[in-house]
mmCIF file of C-alpha atoms in Angstrom:
data_model
loop_
_atom_site.group_PDB
_atom_site.id
_atom_site.type_symbol
_atom_site.label_atom_id
_atom_site.label_comp_id
_atom_site.label_asym_id
_atom_site.label_seq_id
_atom_site.Cartn_x
_atom_site.Cartn_y
_atom_site.Cartn_z
ATOM 1 C CA PHE A 1 13.519 5.466 1.593
ATOM 2 C CA SER A 2 12.554 1.966 2.587
ATOM 3 C CA VAL A 3 13.850 -0.073 5.466
ATOM 4 C CA CYS A 4 15.474 -3.309 4.389
ATOM 5 C CA SER A 5 17.614 -5.829 6.222
ATOM 6 C CA SER A 6 20.836 -4.111 5.163
ATOM 7 C CA ASP A 7 19.619 -0.794 6.663
ATOM 8 C CA LEU A 8 18.892 -2.460 9.992
ATOM 9 C CA ARG A 9 22.154 -4.384 10.013
ATOM 10 C CA SER A 10 23.964 -1.057 9.746
ATOM 11 C CA ILE A 11 22.679 -0.005 13.200
ATOM 12 C CA PRO A 12 25.156 -1.113 15.886
ATOM 13 C CA ASP A 13 23.681 -3.133 18.753
ATOM 14 C CA LEU A 14 20.097 -2.821 17.486
ATOM 15 C CA THR A 15 18.208 -4.623 20.238
ATOM 16 C CA PRO A 16 14.672 -6.018 20.622
ATOM 17 C CA LEU A 17 12.874 -4.142 23.382
ATOM 18 C CA HIS A 18 12.608 -7.144 25.685
ATOM 19 C CA GLU A 19 16.349 -7.839 25.376
ATOM 20 C CA ALA A 20 17.596 -4.328 26.176
ATOM 21 C CA SER A 21 20.682 -4.316 28.398
ATOM 22 C CA ASP A 22 21.132 -2.111 31.453
ATOM 23 C CA GLU A 23 23.569 -0.032 29.415
ATOM 24 C CA THR A 24 20.953 0.554 26.708
ATOM 25 C CA LYS A 25 18.254 1.327 29.275
ATOM 26 C CA SER A 26 20.512 3.928 30.890
ATOM 27 C CA LEU A 27 20.455 5.961 27.655
ATOM 28 C CA TRP A 28 16.674 6.379 27.832
ATOM 29 C CA HIS A 29 15.016 8.876 30.192
ATOM 30 C CA ARG A 30 11.964 6.592 29.985
ATOM 31 C CA MET A 31 11.892 3.285 28.163
ATOM 32 C CA PRO A 32 9.226 2.545 25.552
ATOM 33 C CA ARG A 33 6.895 -0.217 26.629
ATOM 34 C CA LEU A 34 4.265 -2.507 25.152
ATOM 35 C CA VAL A 35 0.728 -2.560 26.524
ATOM 36 C CA PRO A 36 -1.922 -5.243 25.798
ATOM 37 C CA GLU A 37 -4.932 -3.622 24.096
ATOM 38 C CA LEU A 38 -8.309 -4.691 22.781
ATOM 39 C CA PRO A 39 -8.277 -4.597 18.964
ATOM 40 C CA VAL A 40 -9.919 -1.656 17.208
ATOM 41 C CA GLU A 41 -12.448 -2.707 14.573
ATOM 42 C CA GLU A 42 -10.962 -2.059 11.139
ATOM 43 C CA ARG A 43 -14.259 -0.867 9.661
ATOM 44 C CA LYS A 44 -14.550 1.864 12.329
ATOM 45 C CA VAL A 45 -11.101 3.162 11.441
ATOM 46 C CA TYR A 46 -11.918 3.555 7.755
ATOM 47 C CA LEU A 47 -15.302 5.146 8.513
ATOM 48 C CA ALA A 48 -13.635 7.642 10.862
ATOM 49 C CA VAL A 49 -11.179 8.611 8.115
ATOM 50 C CA HIS A 50 -13.927 8.869 5.503
ATOM 51 C CA ASN A 51 -15.999 11.100 7.799
ATOM 52 C CA SER A 52 -13.022 13.461 8.202
ATOM 53 C CA LEU A 53 -12.388 14.081 4.499
ATOM 54 C CA ASP A 54 -14.392 17.319 4.452
ATOM 55 C CA THR A 55 -12.076 18.836 7.076
ATOM 56 C CA PRO A 56 -8.735 18.103 5.410
ATOM 57 C CA SER A 57 -6.256 18.752 8.178
ATOM 58 C CA PHE A 58 -4.358 15.582 7.267
ATOM 59 C CA HIS A 59 -1.309 15.056 5.065
ATOM 60 C CA ALA A 60 -1.582 13.023 1.883
ATOM 61 C CA TYR A 61 1.182 11.411 -0.177
ATOM 62 C CA LYS A 62 1.562 9.551 -3.458
ATOM 63 C CA SER A 63 4.824 7.627 -3.853
ATOM 64 C CA GLY A 64 6.204 9.650 -0.943
ATOM 65 C CA LEU A 65 5.433 13.020 -2.554
ATOM 66 C CA PRO A 66 2.944 15.369 -0.838
ATOM 67 C CA VAL A 67 -0.317 16.319 -2.534
ATOM 68 C CA HIS A 68 -1.565 18.467 0.394
ATOM 69 C CA GLY A 69 0.093 21.740 -0.542
ATOM 70 C CA ASP A 70 1.521 24.200 1.957
ATOM 71 C CA GLY A 71 -0.571 23.398 5.018
ATOM 72 C CA LEU A 72 -3.793 24.114 6.867
ATOM 73 C CA GLY A 73 -5.970 26.781 5.355
ATOM 74 C CA GLU A 74 -3.823 27.050 2.230
ATOM 75 C CA HIS A 75 -5.176 24.224 0.089
ATOM 76 C CA THR A 76 -6.223 25.015 -3.463
ATOM 77 C CA PRO A 77 -9.368 23.316 -4.834
ATOM 78 C CA GLU A 78 -7.123 21.019 -6.861
ATOM 79 C CA GLN A 79 -5.158 20.046 -3.748
ATOM 80 C CA LEU A 80 -8.352 19.401 -1.780
ATOM 81 C CA LYS A 81 -9.571 17.089 -4.517
ATOM 82 C CA ALA A 82 -6.214 15.312 -4.694
ATOM 83 C CA MET A 83 -6.149 14.858 -0.897
ATOM 84 C CA LYS A 84 -9.574 13.231 -0.834
ATOM 85 C CA GLU A 85 -8.764 10.991 -3.799
ATOM 86 C CA THR A 86 -5.489 9.951 -2.164
ATOM 87 C CA ALA A 87 -7.262 9.105 1.104
ATOM 88 C CA VAL A 88 -9.784 6.903 -0.702
ATOM 89 C CA LEU A 89 -6.992 5.149 -2.622
ATOM 90 C CA ALA A 90 -5.007 4.623 0.588
ATOM 91 C CA ILE A 91 -7.998 2.887 2.198
ATOM 92 C CA TYR A 92 -8.420 0.686 -0.881
ATOM 93 C CA GLN A 93 -4.716 -0.213 -0.965
ATOM 94 C CA ALA A 94 -4.756 -1.014 2.754
ATOM 95 C CA THR A 95 -7.527 -3.576 2.230
ATOM 96 C CA LYS A 96 -6.477 -5.078 -1.116
ATOM 97 C CA PRO A 97 -3.058 -6.423 -2.211
ATOM 98 C CA THR A 98 -1.865 -3.770 -4.658
ATOM 99 C CA PRO A 99 0.958 -3.878 -7.230
ATOM 100 C CA TYR A 100 2.379 -0.351 -7.203
ATOM 101 C CA SER A 101 3.561 1.417 -10.357
ATOM 102 C CA ASP A 102 3.935 4.903 -11.802
ATOM 103 C CA GLU A 103 0.308 4.651 -12.932
ATOM 104 C CA ASN A 104 -0.827 3.207 -9.579
ATOM 105 C CA PRO A 105 1.350 4.871 -6.899
ATOM 106 C CA LEU A 106 1.386 3.895 -3.223
ATOM 107 C CA CYS A 107 -0.890 6.292 -1.303
ATOM 108 C CA CYS A 108 -0.702 7.292 2.376
ATOM 109 C CA VAL A 109 -2.599 9.692 4.603
ATOM 110 C CA LEU A 110 -1.209 10.828 7.964
ATOM 111 C CA ASN A 111 -2.625 12.658 10.969
ATOM 112 C CA VAL A 112 -6.335 12.304 10.248
ATOM 113 C CA TRP A 113 -7.770 13.704 13.500
ATOM 114 C CA THR A 114 -11.034 12.195 14.700
ATOM 115 C CA GLU A 115 -13.240 11.887 17.765
ATOM 116 C CA ASP A 116 -15.155 8.924 16.322
ATOM 117 C CA ILE A 117 -12.831 6.355 17.923
ATOM 118 C CA SER A 118 -11.915 6.179 21.586
ATOM 119 C CA LEU A 119 -8.395 5.132 22.570
ATOM 120 C CA SER A 120 -6.810 6.080 25.857
ATOM 121 C CA SER A 121 -3.642 4.975 27.593
ATOM 122 C CA PRO A 122 -3.950 3.116 30.936
ATOM 123 C CA GLU A 123 -4.110 5.168 34.129
ATOM 124 C CA ASP A 124 -0.614 4.174 35.260
ATOM 125 C CA ILE A 125 0.798 5.638 32.037
ATOM 126 C CA LYS A 126 -1.358 8.785 32.212
ATOM 127 C CA ALA A 127 -0.028 9.420 35.706
ATOM 128 C CA GLN A 128 3.460 9.911 34.226
ATOM 129 C CA TYR A 129 2.338 12.627 31.790
ATOM 130 C CA HIS A 130 1.715 16.335 32.168
ATOM 131 C CA LEU A 131 -1.672 16.624 30.471
ATOM 132 C CA CYS A 132 -3.119 19.789 28.976
ATOM 133 C CA GLY A 133 -6.731 20.694 29.654
ATOM 134 C CA ASP A 134 -7.910 19.997 26.106
ATOM 135 C CA THR A 135 -9.101 16.567 25.078
ATOM 136 C CA THR A 136 -6.570 15.068 22.685
ATOM 137 C CA LYS A 137 -8.202 13.712 19.564
ATOM 138 C CA LEU A 138 -7.073 10.483 17.995
ATOM 139 C CA GLY A 139 -4.811 10.741 14.949
ATOM 140 C CA ILE A 140 -5.086 8.007 12.295
ATOM 141 C CA ASN A 141 -2.494 7.065 9.677
ATOM 142 C CA ILE A 142 -3.437 4.929 6.669
ATOM 143 C CA THR A 143 -0.159 3.376 5.530
ATOM 144 C CA PRO A 144 -0.617 0.370 3.201
ATOM 145 C CA GLN A 145 1.906 -2.429 3.022
ATOM 146 C CA GLY A 146 5.198 -1.173 1.608
ATOM 147 C CA SER A 147 4.911 2.301 3.117
ATOM 148 C CA PHE A 148 6.883 3.835 5.970
ATOM 149 C CA ILE A 149 7.156 6.936 8.129
ATOM 150 C CA ASP A 150 10.632 8.417 7.863
ATOM 151 C CA LEU A 151 12.943 8.972 10.814
ATOM 152 C CA HIS A 152 11.507 11.812 12.900
ATOM 153 C CA CYS A 153 11.442 13.205 16.432
ATOM 154 C CA ASP A 154 8.267 14.023 18.380
ATOM 155 C CA ILE A 155 9.749 16.784 20.522
ATOM 156 C CA GLY A 156 7.959 17.431 23.780
ATOM 157 C CA ARG A 157 5.161 14.928 23.209
ATOM 158 C CA SER A 158 4.742 11.341 24.346
ATOM 159 C CA GLY A 159 2.597 9.011 22.269
ATOM 160 C CA TYR A 160 0.344 6.003 22.636
ATOM 161 C CA SER A 161 -0.026 4.103 19.387
ATOM 162 C CA MET A 162 -1.548 0.897 18.076
ATOM 163 C CA VAL A 163 -2.426 -0.683 14.738
ATOM 164 C CA TYR A 164 -5.662 -2.187 13.464
ATOM 165 C CA GLY A 165 -6.831 -5.123 11.365
ATOM 166 C CA GLN A 166 -4.108 -7.441 10.116
ATOM 167 C CA CYS A 167 -1.429 -4.754 10.199
ATOM 168 C CA GLU A 168 1.876 -5.381 11.927
ATOM 169 C CA LYS A 169 4.207 -2.436 12.386
ATOM 170 C CA VAL A 170 7.899 -2.308 13.221
ATOM 171 C CA PHE A 171 9.301 0.670 15.120
ATOM 172 C CA VAL A 172 13.015 1.508 15.069
ATOM 173 C CA LEU A 173 13.655 3.833 18.025
ATOM 174 C CA ALA A 174 16.684 5.707 19.326
ATOM 175 C CA PRO A 175 16.944 7.515 22.680
ATOM 176 C CA PRO A 176 17.226 11.330 22.631
ATOM 177 C CA THR A 177 20.860 11.419 23.710
ATOM 178 C CA GLN A 178 22.957 14.426 22.756
ATOM 179 C CA LYS A 179 24.838 12.316 20.224
ATOM 180 C CA ASN A 180 21.670 11.004 18.559
ATOM 181 C CA LEU A 181 19.947 14.387 18.419
ATOM 182 C CA GLU A 182 23.022 16.054 16.927
ATOM 183 C CA LEU A 183 23.224 13.332 14.275
ATOM 184 C CA PHE A 184 19.506 13.694 13.569
ATOM 185 C CA ALA A 185 19.903 17.467 13.127
ATOM 186 C CA THR A 186 22.556 16.956 10.433
ATOM 187 C CA THR A 187 19.960 15.240 8.214
ATOM 188 C CA ALA A 188 17.329 18.001 8.406
ATOM 189 C CA GLY A 189 15.544 18.301 5.070
ATOM 190 C CA LEU A 190 17.220 15.207 3.632
ATOM 191 C CA PRO A 191 15.684 11.875 2.579
ATOM 192 C CA ASN A 192 16.907 8.440 3.692
ATOM 193 C CA ARG A 193 17.715 9.658 7.192
ATOM 194 C CA LEU A 194 18.152 6.241 8.814
ATOM 195 C CA ALA A 195 20.432 5.081 6.004
ATOM 196 C CA ARG A 196 22.545 8.213 6.455
ATOM 197 C CA ILE A 197 23.094 8.036 10.229
ATOM 198 C CA GLY A 198 21.952 4.572 11.360
ATOM 199 C CA ASP A 199 25.484 3.227 11.750
ATOM 200 C CA GLN A 200 26.271 6.035 14.239
ATOM 201 C CA LEU A 201 23.170 5.946 16.464
ATOM 202 C CA GLU A 202 23.389 4.555 19.993
ATOM 203 C CA GLY A 203 20.924 2.650 22.164
ATOM 204 C CA CYS A 204 18.565 1.704 19.317
ATOM 205 C CA LEU A 205 15.574 -0.571 19.843
ATOM 206 C CA VAL A 206 13.422 -2.499 17.388
ATOM 207 C CA VAL A 207 9.811 -2.948 18.497
ATOM 208 C CA PRO A 208 7.153 -4.837 16.487
ATOM 209 C CA ILE A 209 3.485 -4.370 17.382
ATOM 210 C CA ASN A 210 0.197 -5.889 16.213
ATOM 211 C CA ARG A 211 -3.488 -5.142 16.788
ATOM 212 C CA SER A 212 -3.357 -6.582 20.327
ATOM 213 C CA LEU A 213 -0.371 -4.521 21.477
ATOM 214 C CA ALA A 214 -0.053 -0.748 21.854
ATOM 215 C CA ILE A 215 3.241 1.049 22.336
ATOM 216 C CA ASP A 216 3.874 3.788 24.876
ATOM 217 C CA LEU A 217 6.409 6.098 23.219
ATOM 218 C CA PRO A 218 8.435 8.517 25.343
ATOM 219 C CA SER A 219 8.794 12.099 24.149
ATOM 220 C CA CYS A 220 11.754 13.087 21.992
ATOM 221 C CA ALA A 221 12.517 9.527 20.876
ATOM 222 C CA VAL A 222 13.964 9.471 17.367
ATOM 223 C CA GLY A 223 12.243 6.806 15.337
ATOM 224 C CA GLU A 224 10.372 5.530 12.348
ATOM 225 C CA GLY A 225 7.593 3.045 11.752
ATOM 226 C CA VAL A 226 7.229 0.523 8.959
ATOM 227 C CA PRO A 227 4.312 -1.802 8.127
ATOM 228 C CA PRO A 228 6.169 -4.971 7.023
#
């Protein structure tokens, strides 16, 4: 699945965050918001990922297909090798313009957990959360140009996210209304989820961010992110 202009045009009343109407805002229990942030040095991000390759708790993909096997603690030696190779290729593709092909597939790694980089939401945002006692580590995604994260729902967890380097990312977000969640459930296990239900979603927002802007994401929002 890739987001193109025709996919976005299929979403009724898709609205930029700063132009959201009162009607759209009423569908959200808490609106997403943008927060000015100091840029994270790109080199530190790649070093943090590289230093985490010996503890492969991340997910790795080539051309959208997983190479990480069945999950934590169940990787075969071949899968471990493929995960590390995919991570290295993803870093290379993120820093160099890459023509993708069957021989040179697009590589992504998601949820690389690290403590080597510090990123914390502002105090006024933290005050709205119920925080657990454990320190939350930072999760890094390496998603080169042309990649995307499919429509998904972070149930029960708010998020604070930003990009690094020259990356710009576009979020398409829908509020967790009963209608939207029921539609989302009908696509469980299927690809192309936005293309399947986008024309029926309500209250959708489009939110671009860059390295100087973080996004505060409310829990249970249905959304996807795309580096343009």
